[in-house]
Amino acid sequence: MKLANQLQGIAPSATLGITSYANEMRASGIDIVDLAAGEPDFESPYQAKHDAIQAIEEGFTKYTNTSGIIPLKATIAEKLIYENNLKYVNDEIIVSCGAKHSLFNLMQVLLNPGDEVLIPSPYWLTYPDQVRLHGGVPVFIPTNEQTGFKMTATQLTQFITPRTKALIINSPSNPTGAVYDQTTLEAIADFAITHDLLVISDEIYEHFLYDGRTHCSIASLGPKIKARTIVINGISKTFAMTGWRIGYAAGPKPIISAMVTIQSQSTSNPSSIAQKAAIGALREGRDFYTRMVKEFSERRAMGHAQLTAIPRVSCLEPEGAFYLFPNISELIGTRLANKSMTSASQIATYLLHEAHVAIVPGNPFGSPSHLRVSYATSREKVKGGLERVHLALQKLQTVAS
Ligand code: PMP
Ligand code: GLU
């Protein structure tokens, strides 16, 4: 059977794939430490669970408005004012089945074949595939440890063409943890305005910030940039609610209403029950995520110290999100017995089978010389998992020529 051409070059999400593979290994009795999953190990907030149960009991179990119930959109609008200094009205907000779904709707309404989207690399692996699925062309902006994994407005000049349609900013970043400061964002905003670009600002990790850093939404830097920015966010990370599937987008009305049209012809509304839970979570607010981020900050420090103690591994201290992104370029080309480690993918496979630690290789994030280690899991698991990684990588080194 011949499937649609648009599937060519599209891979299933590696982050989800490795996590389910690790789950299968665990189910077969293997003691796997999962440092792959990008989801907080905290329980979802009490209020969210309570409100969901109440919704079921009260029969709030039917279709809702496609773009989300008004009380949820009002709560999101309040959050955007209070936390991000951004004012949006009801018609400028859409609630979807996760931020990934909001992004998918957005790509559908923005891209024509050949439209180019600027994506700082390393990137969250879903961006380029969603661009390709909609006929667009991802254009990667290289960043590395020397630039703190951040792009600059000056650098963007080299990549702009008459086909450039949009620019993605993901701060704090998955997988690098980079957090953009206001001055850099101001320069990027000026660039977007001058070159008539749309900006897709994925702010899903906005509260996962360390060492006193603060989050700035590029859309808050003035009416001109707000008018060309679509803010993407959700409750998966902030409220440890990955399975509930609630995300949202806020932006100019014509774009949001086109996204509602697409959503009305695909999924319809997100789950009525999860929408009620999302109101509960957003109202519980700051207390919940402050406690979680404090714990993550400890794990980050511990994991970073463990990784940098491994010979031939270096690791920039992440500024935000909940991933460590060690550079393992010096291990590429090493051998174990007759096996040569030619990329991060091979090293991640080796760690999975030999050390029983699941880690995502940098390859699908656009960097074959890094690994992505999630510390959204217990301290014991981070500690124990990285001890195993240390021993396994040391073995590699001892047999390297
Ligand atoms: N953006 C980034 C950068 C992510 O890492 C994720 C991971 N889940 C998402 C968006 C999507 O989150 P969700 O669909 O669970 O809201
Ligand atoms: N975003 C998370 C991650 O990067 C969850 C998996 C996914 O949605 O791809 O691990």
Tab-separated table of C-alpha atoms and ligand atoms in Angstrom:
chain	number	residue	atom	x	y	z
A	1	MET	CA	0.000	0.000	0.000
A	2	LYS	CA	1.293	3.453	-0.859
A	3	LEU	CA	0.950	5.952	1.956
A	4	ALA	CA	0.834	9.733	1.562
A	5	ASN	CA	4.007	11.410	0.262
A	6	GLN	CA	4.010	13.792	3.207
A	7	LEU	CA	5.110	10.931	5.476
A	8	GLN	CA	8.460	10.727	3.727
A	9	GLY	CA	11.260	11.710	6.070
A	10	ILE	CA	8.978	11.818	9.135
A	11	ALA	CA	9.989	9.697	12.123
A	12	PRO	CA	7.915	8.734	15.162
A	13	SER	CA	8.796	10.811	18.242
A	14	ALA	CA	12.047	9.333	19.588
A	15	THR	CA	11.391	10.648	23.089
A	16	LEU	CA	8.080	8.819	23.299
A	17	GLY	CA	9.550	5.771	21.521
A	18	ILE	CA	12.488	5.315	23.892
A	19	THR	CA	10.245	5.816	26.923
A	20	SER	CA	7.811	3.125	25.787
A	21	TYR	CA	10.677	0.778	24.901
A	22	ALA	CA	12.071	1.280	28.421
A	23	ASN	CA	8.603	0.521	29.842
A	24	GLU	CA	8.470	-2.709	27.838
A	25	MET	CA	11.907	-3.752	29.147
A	26	ARG	CA	10.739	-3.002	32.694
A	27	ALA	CA	7.568	-5.047	32.160
A	28	SER	CA	9.731	-7.984	31.112
A	29	GLY	CA	11.491	-7.841	34.488
A	30	ILE	CA	14.598	-5.758	33.661
A	31	ASP	CA	15.569	-3.126	36.233
A	32	ILE	CA	15.540	-0.082	33.943
A	33	VAL	CA	16.281	3.455	35.097
A	34	ASP	CA	14.351	5.831	32.856
A	35	LEU	CA	16.162	9.127	32.321
A	36	ALA	CA	14.500	9.567	28.926
A	37	ALA	CA	10.963	10.632	29.723
A	38	GLY	CA	10.270	14.339	29.573
A	39	GLU	CA	7.591	14.288	32.234
A	40	PRO	CA	7.636	15.310	35.893
A	41	ASP	CA	7.344	12.425	38.352
A	42	PHE	CA	5.102	14.514	40.670
A	43	GLU	CA	1.427	13.660	41.209
A	44	SER	CA	-0.991	15.962	39.373
A	45	PRO	CA	-2.394	18.634	41.739
A	46	TYR	CA	-5.131	17.599	44.174
A	47	GLN	CA	-7.485	20.292	42.893
A	48	ALA	CA	-7.150	19.058	39.286
A	49	LYS	CA	-8.037	15.502	40.273
A	50	HIS	CA	-10.891	16.695	42.468
A	51	ASP	CA	-12.393	18.876	39.743
A	52	ALA	CA	-12.123	16.085	37.168
A	53	ILE	CA	-13.964	13.646	39.427
A	54	GLN	CA	-16.612	16.256	40.100
A	55	ALA	CA	-16.986	16.874	36.343
A	56	ILE	CA	-17.634	13.168	35.774
A	57	GLU	CA	-20.080	12.943	38.655
A	58	GLU	CA	-21.958	16.014	37.496
A	59	GLY	CA	-22.208	14.673	33.963
A	60	PHE	CA	-19.894	17.243	32.392
A	61	THR	CA	-19.081	14.598	29.826
A	62	LYS	CA	-20.359	15.949	26.509
A	63	TYR	CA	-18.844	17.935	23.649
A	64	THR	CA	-17.764	21.451	24.595
A	65	ASN	CA	-16.932	24.495	22.450
A	66	THR	CA	-14.240	23.374	20.015
A	67	SER	CA	-11.752	25.956	21.282
A	68	GLY	CA	-12.313	25.209	24.979
A	69	ILE	CA	-14.861	26.159	27.634
A	70	ILE	CA	-15.133	29.841	28.467
A	71	PRO	CA	-14.152	29.489	32.171
A	72	LEU	CA	-10.934	27.707	31.170
A	73	LYS	CA	-10.079	30.312	28.555
A	74	ALA	CA	-10.807	33.031	31.117
A	75	THR	CA	-8.469	31.325	33.602
A	76	ILE	CA	-5.763	31.066	30.919
A	77	ALA	CA	-6.280	34.764	30.054
A	78	GLU	CA	-5.838	35.662	33.744
A	79	LYS	CA	-2.681	33.562	33.929
A	80	LEU	CA	-1.272	35.267	30.829
A	81	ILE	CA	-1.862	38.712	32.336
A	82	TYR	CA	-0.630	37.857	35.790
A	83	GLU	CA	2.396	35.746	34.897
A	84	ASN	CA	3.391	36.995	31.442
A	85	ASN	CA	2.065	40.551	31.234
A	86	LEU	CA	0.067	39.574	28.136
A	87	LYS	CA	-3.533	40.564	27.503
A	88	TYR	CA	-5.620	38.276	25.306
A	89	VAL	CA	-9.400	38.032	24.918
A	90	ASN	CA	-11.451	34.867	24.534
A	91	ASP	CA	-11.181	34.749	20.703
A	92	GLU	CA	-7.406	34.974	20.856
A	93	ILE	CA	-7.024	31.711	22.818
A	94	ILE	CA	-7.498	28.084	21.742
A	95	VAL	CA	-7.271	25.082	24.052
A	96	SER	CA	-6.036	21.891	22.360
A	97	CYS	CA	-5.132	18.300	23.246
A	98	GLY	CA	-1.648	19.272	24.469
A	99	ALA	CA	0.785	21.965	23.356
A	100	LYS	CA	1.969	19.553	20.658
A	101	HIS	CA	-1.536	19.640	19.200
A	102	SER	CA	-1.669	23.456	19.359
A	103	LEU	CA	1.623	23.522	17.425
A	104	PHE	CA	0.264	21.060	14.885
A	105	ASN	CA	-2.846	23.207	14.313
A	106	LEU	CA	-0.608	26.229	13.946
A	107	MET	CA	1.633	24.619	11.309
A	108	GLN	CA	-1.510	23.633	9.392
A	109	VAL	CA	-2.780	27.181	9.202
A	110	LEU	CA	0.569	28.895	8.557
A	111	LEU	CA	2.520	26.844	6.068
A	112	ASN	CA	2.357	26.564	2.308
A	113	PRO	CA	4.709	24.197	0.461
A	114	GLY	CA	8.246	25.568	0.525
A	115	ASP	CA	7.692	28.022	3.389
A	116	GLU	CA	10.756	28.142	5.609
A	117	VAL	CA	10.734	28.077	9.407
A	118	LEU	CA	13.833	29.097	11.363
A	119	ILE	CA	14.553	26.669	14.214
A	120	PRO	CA	17.478	27.085	16.632
A	121	SER	CA	19.388	23.812	16.843
A	122	PRO	CA	19.554	21.656	18.998
A	123	TYR	CA	15.743	21.681	18.931
A	124	TRP	CA	12.802	19.759	20.348
A	125	LEU	CA	12.506	16.980	17.803
A	126	THR	CA	8.835	17.567	17.005
A	127	TYR	CA	9.378	21.009	15.419
A	128	PRO	CA	11.101	19.995	12.159
A	129	ASP	CA	8.841	17.012	11.560
A	130	GLN	CA	5.703	19.090	12.079
A	131	VAL	CA	7.080	21.693	9.648
A	132	ARG	CA	7.871	18.979	7.060
A	133	LEU	CA	4.466	17.321	7.513
A	134	HIS	CA	2.877	20.557	6.391
A	135	GLY	CA	5.111	20.991	3.339
A	136	GLY	CA	7.397	23.491	5.040
A	137	VAL	CA	11.191	23.516	5.179
A	138	PRO	CA	12.955	23.634	8.566
A	139	VAL	CA	16.033	25.879	8.487
A	140	PHE	CA	18.341	25.249	11.407
A	141	ILE	CA	20.199	27.985	13.268
A	142	PRO	CA	23.284	26.336	14.765
A	143	THR	CA	24.096	27.005	18.422
A	144	ASN	CA	26.567	25.352	20.765
A	145	GLU	CA	28.092	25.486	24.247
A	146	GLN	CA	30.165	28.572	23.320
A	147	THR	CA	26.984	30.581	22.703
A	148	GLY	CA	25.128	29.004	25.648
A	149	PHE	CA	23.020	27.202	23.016
A	150	LYS	CA	21.404	30.538	22.112
A	151	MET	CA	20.903	32.139	18.717
A	152	THR	CA	21.368	35.860	18.185
A	153	ALA	CA	19.537	38.310	15.942
A	154	THR	CA	22.788	39.016	14.042
A	155	GLN	CA	23.216	35.325	13.316
A	156	LEU	CA	19.673	35.090	11.912
A	157	THR	CA	20.539	37.444	9.038
A	158	GLN	CA	22.460	34.654	7.283
A	159	PHE	CA	19.419	32.380	7.189
A	160	ILE	CA	16.665	34.679	6.019
A	161	THR	CA	15.285	34.209	2.490
A	162	PRO	CA	12.143	35.472	0.707
A	163	ARG	CA	10.487	32.181	1.787
A	164	THR	CA	11.131	32.612	5.527
A	165	LYS	CA	7.760	32.629	7.231
A	166	ALA	CA	8.340	32.065	10.921
A	167	LEU	CA	10.859	31.649	13.695
A	168	ILE	CA	10.550	29.260	16.642
A	169	ILE	CA	11.762	30.268	20.097
A	170	ASN	CA	11.690	27.706	22.876
A	171	SER	CA	12.830	29.299	26.129
A	172	PRO	CA	13.607	27.522	28.405
A	173	SER	CA	14.732	25.032	25.777
A	174	ASN	CA	14.218	21.319	25.461
A	175	PRO	CA	16.849	19.788	25.148
A	176	THR	CA	19.550	22.378	26.019
A	177	GLY	CA	18.006	24.227	28.979
A	178	ALA	CA	18.950	27.598	27.397
A	179	VAL	CA	16.974	30.578	28.715
A	180	TYR	CA	16.853	33.762	26.614
A	181	ASP	CA	17.243	37.076	28.437
A	182	GLN	CA	15.150	40.115	27.648
A	183	THR	CA	17.893	41.989	25.751
A	184	THR	CA	18.485	39.091	23.354
A	185	LEU	CA	14.734	38.692	22.868
A	186	GLU	CA	14.364	42.414	22.126
A	187	ALA	CA	16.928	42.133	19.334
A	188	ILE	CA	15.195	39.008	17.965
A	189	ALA	CA	11.832	40.793	18.145
A	190	ASP	CA	13.232	43.749	16.135
A	191	PHE	CA	14.578	41.292	13.588
A	192	ALA	CA	11.189	39.548	13.265
A	193	ILE	CA	9.402	42.884	12.816
A	194	THR	CA	11.915	44.124	10.214
A	195	HIS	CA	11.727	40.891	8.218
A	196	ASP	CA	7.967	40.422	8.597
A	197	LEU	CA	8.284	37.059	10.362
A	198	LEU	CA	5.822	35.319	12.620
A	199	VAL	CA	7.238	34.134	15.930
A	200	ILE	CA	6.191	30.853	17.519
A	201	SER	CA	7.106	31.105	21.199
A	202	ASP	CA	6.937	27.743	22.959
A	203	GLU	CA	6.924	28.609	26.666
A	204	ILE	CA	5.970	25.240	28.098
A	205	TYR	CA	8.987	25.166	30.470
A	206	GLU	CA	8.531	28.801	31.607
A	207	HIS	CA	8.539	27.972	35.331
A	208	PHE	CA	11.482	25.564	35.283
A	209	LEU	CA	14.180	28.175	35.943
A	210	TYR	CA	17.258	27.939	38.152
A	211	ASP	CA	19.712	30.243	39.947
A	212	GLY	CA	17.271	33.150	40.071
A	213	ARG	CA	16.636	33.353	36.329
A	214	THR	CA	13.362	34.824	35.091
A	215	HIS	CA	11.188	34.066	32.091
A	216	CYS	CA	10.369	36.697	29.508
A	217	SER	CA	7.741	36.105	26.836
A	218	ILE	CA	8.845	37.743	23.581
A	219	ALA	CA	5.188	38.672	22.966
A	220	SER	CA	5.293	40.957	26.020
A	221	LEU	CA	7.945	43.209	24.452
A	222	GLY	CA	5.493	45.555	22.722
A	223	PRO	CA	2.364	45.611	20.558
A	224	LYS	CA	4.244	45.156	17.269
A	225	ILE	CA	5.865	41.881	18.289
A	226	LYS	CA	2.735	40.686	20.111
A	227	ALA	CA	0.775	41.114	16.868
A	228	ARG	CA	3.055	38.613	15.102
A	229	THR	CA	3.642	36.112	17.924
A	230	ILE	CA	1.764	32.949	18.815
A	231	VAL	CA	2.425	31.856	22.393
A	232	ILE	CA	2.283	28.102	22.968
A	233	ASN	CA	1.919	26.704	26.472
A	234	GLY	CA	0.163	24.001	28.469
A	235	ILE	CA	-0.285	22.272	31.795
A	236	SER	CA	1.747	19.108	31.064
A	237	LYS	CA	4.994	20.257	32.627
A	238	THR	CA	3.997	23.035	35.054
A	239	PHE	CA	1.377	20.888	36.753
A	240	ALA	CA	2.777	17.404	36.108
A	241	MET	CA	-0.276	16.657	33.941
A	242	THR	CA	1.224	15.102	30.792
A	243	GLY	CA	-1.500	12.480	30.465
A	244	TRP	CA	-4.431	14.884	30.689
A	245	ARG	CA	-3.582	16.405	27.290
A	246	ILE	CA	-4.344	20.087	27.703
A	247	GLY	CA	-2.275	22.742	25.932
A	248	TYR	CA	-3.135	26.090	24.460
A	249	ALA	CA	-2.132	28.838	22.061
A	250	ALA	CA	-2.686	32.581	22.304
A	251	GLY	CA	-2.191	34.968	19.426
A	252	PRO	CA	-3.753	37.144	16.740
A	253	LYS	CA	-7.435	36.394	16.202
A	254	PRO	CA	-7.251	35.431	12.471
A	255	ILE	CA	-4.611	32.790	13.238
A	256	ILE	CA	-6.412	31.432	16.305
A	257	SER	CA	-9.766	31.226	14.520
A	258	ALA	CA	-8.149	29.345	11.619
A	259	MET	CA	-6.703	26.923	14.185
A	260	VAL	CA	-10.200	26.478	15.642
A	261	THR	CA	-11.476	25.583	12.159
A	262	ILE	CA	-8.785	22.903	11.796
A	263	GLN	CA	-9.460	21.596	15.304
A	264	SER	CA	-13.205	21.460	14.621
A	265	GLN	CA	-12.500	19.211	11.642
A	266	SER	CA	-10.021	16.965	13.436
A	267	THR	CA	-10.229	16.342	17.198
A	268	SER	CA	-13.101	18.714	18.157
A	269	ASN	CA	-12.741	19.921	21.757
A	270	PRO	CA	-10.140	18.553	24.165
A	271	SER	CA	-11.628	16.262	26.839
A	272	SER	CA	-14.353	18.063	28.812
A	273	ILE	CA	-13.104	16.431	32.030
A	274	ALA	CA	-9.481	17.422	31.459
A	275	GLN	CA	-10.580	20.999	30.783
A	276	LYS	CA	-12.221	21.157	34.214
A	277	ALA	CA	-9.069	19.675	35.736
A	278	ALA	CA	-6.983	22.332	33.988
A	279	ILE	CA	-8.988	25.106	35.662
A	280	GLY	CA	-8.327	23.446	39.032
A	281	ALA	CA	-4.596	23.204	38.282
A	282	LEU	CA	-4.228	26.764	37.040
A	283	ARG	CA	-6.055	28.059	40.142
A	284	GLU	CA	-3.774	26.013	42.420
A	285	GLY	CA	-0.956	27.776	40.619
A	286	ARG	CA	2.326	28.910	41.988
A	287	ASP	CA	2.498	26.829	45.195
A	288	PHE	CA	2.449	23.617	43.208
A	289	TYR	CA	5.174	24.343	40.708
A	290	THR	CA	7.382	26.267	43.141
A	291	ARG	CA	7.689	23.128	45.263
A	292	MET	CA	8.415	20.991	42.203
A	293	VAL	CA	11.013	23.354	40.724
A	294	LYS	CA	12.828	23.533	44.091
A	295	GLU	CA	13.194	19.756	44.024
A	296	PHE	CA	14.276	19.792	40.366
A	297	SER	CA	16.923	22.350	41.189
A	298	GLU	CA	18.534	19.878	43.634
A	299	ARG	CA	18.394	17.067	41.085
A	300	ARG	CA	19.909	19.294	38.435
A	301	ALA	CA	22.884	20.179	40.643
A	302	MET	CA	23.419	16.544	41.587
A	303	GLY	CA	23.090	15.226	38.026
A	304	HIS	CA	25.353	17.926	36.654
A	305	ALA	CA	28.064	17.111	39.206
A	306	GLN	CA	27.809	13.413	38.382
A	307	LEU	CA	28.024	13.927	34.629
A	308	THR	CA	30.973	16.303	34.756
A	309	ALA	CA	32.836	13.757	36.904
A	310	ILE	CA	32.786	11.272	34.005
A	311	PRO	CA	36.047	11.401	32.051
A	312	ARG	CA	35.715	12.810	28.513
A	313	VAL	CA	32.212	14.076	29.173
A	314	SER	CA	31.463	17.794	29.539
A	315	CYS	CA	28.167	19.415	30.350
A	316	LEU	CA	27.004	23.012	30.372
A	317	GLU	CA	24.898	23.728	33.443
A	318	PRO	CA	21.331	24.059	32.115
A	319	GLU	CA	19.591	27.347	32.952
A	320	GLY	CA	16.052	25.980	32.756
A	321	ALA	CA	13.718	23.092	31.765
A	322	PHE	CA	14.568	19.656	33.252
A	323	TYR	CA	17.201	18.138	31.025
A	324	LEU	CA	20.974	17.834	31.160
A	325	PHE	CA	22.627	17.840	27.758
A	326	PRO	CA	26.122	16.346	28.128
A	327	ASN	CA	28.588	16.607	25.270
A	328	ILE	CA	30.032	13.173	24.507
A	329	SER	CA	31.931	14.035	21.320
A	330	GLU	CA	35.155	12.682	22.854
A	331	LEU	CA	33.533	9.266	23.265
A	332	ILE	CA	32.502	9.038	19.640
A	333	GLY	CA	34.867	6.713	17.834
A	334	THR	CA	35.680	4.698	20.983
A	335	ARG	CA	35.178	0.943	20.974
A	336	LEU	CA	33.903	-1.785	23.201
A	337	ALA	CA	35.342	-5.154	22.170
A	338	ASN	CA	34.558	-5.227	18.433
A	339	LYS	CA	31.839	-2.578	18.582
A	340	SER	CA	32.639	0.953	17.479
A	341	MET	CA	30.595	3.836	18.889
A	342	THR	CA	30.022	6.060	15.891
A	343	SER	CA	27.320	8.360	17.234
A	344	ALA	CA	25.285	9.333	20.283
A	345	SER	CA	22.575	6.918	19.090
A	346	GLN	CA	24.949	3.984	19.392
A	347	ILE	CA	26.112	5.123	22.810
A	348	ALA	CA	22.490	5.497	23.999
A	349	THR	CA	21.701	1.988	22.720
A	350	TYR	CA	24.775	0.669	24.514
A	351	LEU	CA	23.678	2.378	27.760
A	352	LEU	CA	20.179	0.943	27.442
A	353	HIS	CA	21.318	-2.645	26.909
A	354	GLU	CA	24.462	-2.722	29.044
A	355	ALA	CA	23.679	-0.305	31.882
A	356	HIS	CA	19.879	-0.539	31.679
A	357	VAL	CA	19.543	3.222	31.636
A	358	ALA	CA	17.220	4.857	29.096
A	359	ILE	CA	18.598	8.145	27.754
A	360	VAL	CA	17.666	9.919	24.517
A	361	PRO	CA	20.560	10.402	22.075
A	362	GLY	CA	21.102	13.909	20.711
A	363	ASN	CA	20.616	12.799	17.075
A	364	PRO	CA	16.863	13.437	16.825
A	365	PHE	CA	17.425	16.831	18.495
A	366	GLY	CA	19.918	17.721	15.754
A	367	SER	CA	23.062	16.938	17.745
A	368	PRO	CA	24.785	13.567	17.305
A	369	SER	CA	27.444	14.491	19.863
A	370	HIS	CA	25.152	14.917	22.880
A	371	LEU	CA	22.845	12.859	25.073
A	372	ARG	CA	19.667	14.169	26.700
A	373	VAL	CA	19.264	13.161	30.332
A	374	SER	CA	15.941	13.974	32.003
A	375	TYR	CA	16.041	14.693	35.730
A	376	ALA	CA	12.267	14.849	36.054
A	377	THR	CA	12.531	11.616	38.010
A	378	SER	CA	13.447	10.865	41.644
A	379	ARG	CA	16.851	11.780	43.087
A	380	GLU	CA	17.534	8.086	43.722
A	381	LYS	CA	16.922	7.281	40.074
A	382	VAL	CA	19.000	10.186	38.791
A	383	LYS	CA	21.835	9.251	41.151
A	384	GLY	CA	21.667	5.490	40.567
A	385	GLY	CA	21.164	5.859	36.817
A	386	LEU	CA	24.122	8.197	36.360
A	387	GLU	CA	26.344	5.939	38.481
A	388	ARG	CA	25.576	3.147	36.020
A	389	VAL	CA	26.248	5.493	33.101
A	390	HIS	CA	29.606	6.474	34.593
A	391	LEU	CA	30.704	2.845	34.934
A	392	ALA	CA	29.509	1.909	31.455
A	393	LEU	CA	31.167	4.888	29.770
A	394	GLN	CA	34.388	4.212	31.654
A	395	LYS	CA	34.378	0.722	30.218
A	396	LEU	CA	34.195	2.221	26.777
A	397	GLN	CA	37.141	4.404	27.420
A	398	THR	CA	39.387	1.689	28.764
A	399	VAL	CA	39.131	-0.291	25.552
A	400	ALA	CA	39.383	2.765	23.288
A	401	SER	CA	42.569	2.791	21.255
B	1	PMP	N1	7.063	21.831	23.615
B	1	PMP	C1	8.163	21.273	24.138
B	1	PMP	C2	9.450	22.002	24.026
B	1	PMP	C3	8.106	20.033	24.769
B	1	PMP	O1	9.205	19.486	25.290
B	1	PMP	C4	6.881	19.355	24.834
B	1	PMP	C5	6.911	17.996	25.459
B	1	PMP	N2	5.869	17.361	25.741
B	1	PMP	C6	5.752	19.974	24.264
B	1	PMP	C7	5.884	21.222	23.663
B	1	PMP	C8	4.397	19.351	24.224
B	1	PMP	O2	3.816	19.115	25.436
B	1	PMP	P1	2.298	18.618	25.563
B	1	PMP	O3	1.844	18.209	24.212
B	1	PMP	O4	2.341	17.510	26.537
B	1	PMP	O5	1.528	19.806	26.075
B	2	GLU	N1	8.338	16.620	25.275
B	2	GLU	C1	8.678	15.494	26.072
B	2	GLU	C2	10.073	15.057	25.748
B	2	GLU	O1	10.753	15.732	24.998
B	2	GLU	C3	7.647	14.396	25.954
B	2	GLU	C4	7.718	13.534	24.739
B	2	GLU	C5	7.200	14.163	23.495
B	2	GLU	O2	6.147	14.790	23.547
B	2	GLU	O3	7.873	14.009	22.475
B	2	GLU	O4	10.524	14.061	26.251
